[in-house]
Amino acid sequence: MSPVSHREGMQIYNQLRVLRAERGLSRVALAKLVEVHPQTIGAIERGNYFPSLDLAFRLSEVFGLPVEAIFNRKPFTPLSAQLYNKEERS
């Protein structure tokens, strides 16, 4: 494993799989855009590998989002929960 691999208690959550699906990108296509191996994208999505700051910025540029919209120390709220909660409040 890389020195930026998973450390206990220091999980980094990400939205890569969701963002790829929204944009119709395969792991291979995203990997080409950010110049890494497709297995790297899979490892990041599974939480087995933490990207370098440089790679996080490259992913941010591809998706047009700030880094913290893609990566966070806290789990992201599932989109279905966000939509469901909004409907309940209406």
CSV table of C-alpha atoms in Angstrom, one decimal:
chain,number,residue,atom,x,y,z
A,1,MET,CA,0.0,0.0,0.0
A,2,SER,CA,1.0,3.6,-0.6
A,3,PRO,CA,1.9,5.9,2.3
A,4,VAL,CA,-1.4,7.6,1.7
A,5,SER,CA,-3.4,4.4,2.2
A,6,HIS,CA,-6.1,3.9,4.8
A,7,ARG,CA,-5.1,4.6,8.4
A,8,GLU,CA,-7.4,3.5,11.2
A,9,GLY,CA,-9.5,6.3,12.5
A,10,MET,CA,-8.6,8.6,9.7
A,11,GLN,CA,-11.1,7.6,7.0
A,12,ILE,CA,-11.7,9.9,4.0
A,13,TYR,CA,-15.0,9.5,2.4
A,14,ASN,CA,-15.6,10.4,-1.3
A,15,GLN,CA,-18.3,10.9,-3.9
A,16,LEU,CA,-16.3,9.7,-6.9
A,17,ARG,CA,-18.7,6.8,-7.8
A,18,VAL,CA,-21.7,9.1,-7.7
A,19,LEU,CA,-20.0,11.8,-9.6
A,20,ARG,CA,-18.8,9.4,-12.3
A,21,ALA,CA,-22.3,8.0,-12.7
A,22,GLU,CA,-23.9,11.5,-13.0
A,23,ARG,CA,-21.5,12.3,-15.8
A,24,GLY,CA,-21.5,8.9,-17.5
A,25,LEU,CA,-17.8,8.3,-16.9
A,26,SER,CA,-16.2,4.9,-16.6
A,27,ARG,CA,-13.3,4.3,-14.3
A,28,VAL,CA,-11.1,4.1,-17.3
A,29,ALA,CA,-12.3,7.4,-18.8
A,30,LEU,CA,-11.8,9.2,-15.5
A,31,ALA,CA,-8.4,7.7,-15.0
A,32,LYS,CA,-7.3,8.9,-18.4
A,33,LEU,CA,-8.6,12.4,-17.6
A,34,VAL,CA,-6.5,12.6,-14.4
A,35,GLU,CA,-3.6,10.5,-15.7
A,36,VAL,CA,-3.7,7.6,-13.3
A,37,HIS,CA,-4.4,3.9,-13.6
A,38,PRO,CA,-8.0,2.8,-13.5
A,39,GLN,CA,-7.3,0.6,-10.5
A,40,THR,CA,-6.3,3.8,-8.6
A,41,ILE,CA,-9.8,5.2,-9.2
A,42,GLY,CA,-11.4,2.0,-7.9
A,43,ALA,CA,-9.2,2.0,-4.8
A,44,ILE,CA,-10.1,5.6,-4.0
A,45,GLU,CA,-13.8,4.8,-4.5
A,46,ARG,CA,-13.6,1.8,-2.1
A,47,GLY,CA,-11.7,3.9,0.5
A,48,ASN,CA,-8.6,1.7,0.2
A,49,TYR,CA,-6.4,4.5,-1.1
A,50,PHE,CA,-6.3,8.3,-0.3
A,51,PRO,CA,-5.4,10.5,-3.2
A,52,SER,CA,-2.5,12.9,-3.1
A,53,LEU,CA,-3.4,16.5,-2.9
A,54,ASP,CA,-2.3,16.9,-6.5
A,55,LEU,CA,-4.7,14.1,-7.6
A,56,ALA,CA,-7.5,15.5,-5.5
A,57,PHE,CA,-7.1,18.8,-7.3
A,58,ARG,CA,-7.1,17.1,-10.7
A,59,LEU,CA,-10.3,15.3,-9.8
A,60,SER,CA,-11.8,18.6,-8.6
A,61,GLU,CA,-11.0,20.2,-11.9
A,62,VAL,CA,-12.6,17.3,-13.9
A,63,PHE,CA,-15.8,17.6,-12.0
A,64,GLY,CA,-15.8,21.4,-11.6
A,65,LEU,CA,-16.2,21.1,-7.8
A,66,PRO,CA,-14.2,22.1,-4.8
A,67,VAL,CA,-12.2,19.3,-3.3
A,68,GLU,CA,-14.4,19.2,-0.1
A,69,ALA,CA,-17.4,18.4,-2.3
A,70,ILE,CA,-15.6,15.3,-3.4
A,71,PHE,CA,-13.7,14.3,-0.3
A,72,ASN,CA,-14.6,14.6,3.4
A,73,ARG,CA,-13.7,13.2,6.8
A,74,LYS,CA,-17.5,12.8,7.5
A,75,PRO,CA,-19.7,10.4,5.5
A,76,PHE,CA,-21.8,12.1,2.8
A,77,THR,CA,-25.6,12.0,3.1
A,78,PRO,CA,-27.0,9.8,0.4
A,79,LEU,CA,-28.9,11.7,-2.3
A,80,SER,CA,-32.0,9.6,-1.6
A,81,ALA,CA,-32.0,10.7,2.0
A,82,GLN,CA,-31.6,14.3,1.0
A,83,LEU,CA,-34.5,14.1,-1.4
A,84,TYR,CA,-36.7,12.1,1.0
A,85,ASN,CA,-36.2,14.6,3.8
A,86,LYS,CA,-37.0,17.5,1.6
A,87,GLU,CA,-40.3,15.9,0.6
A,88,GLU,CA,-41.2,15.3,4.2
A,89,ARG,CA,-40.7,19.0,5.1
A,90,SER,CA,-42.9,20.2,2.2
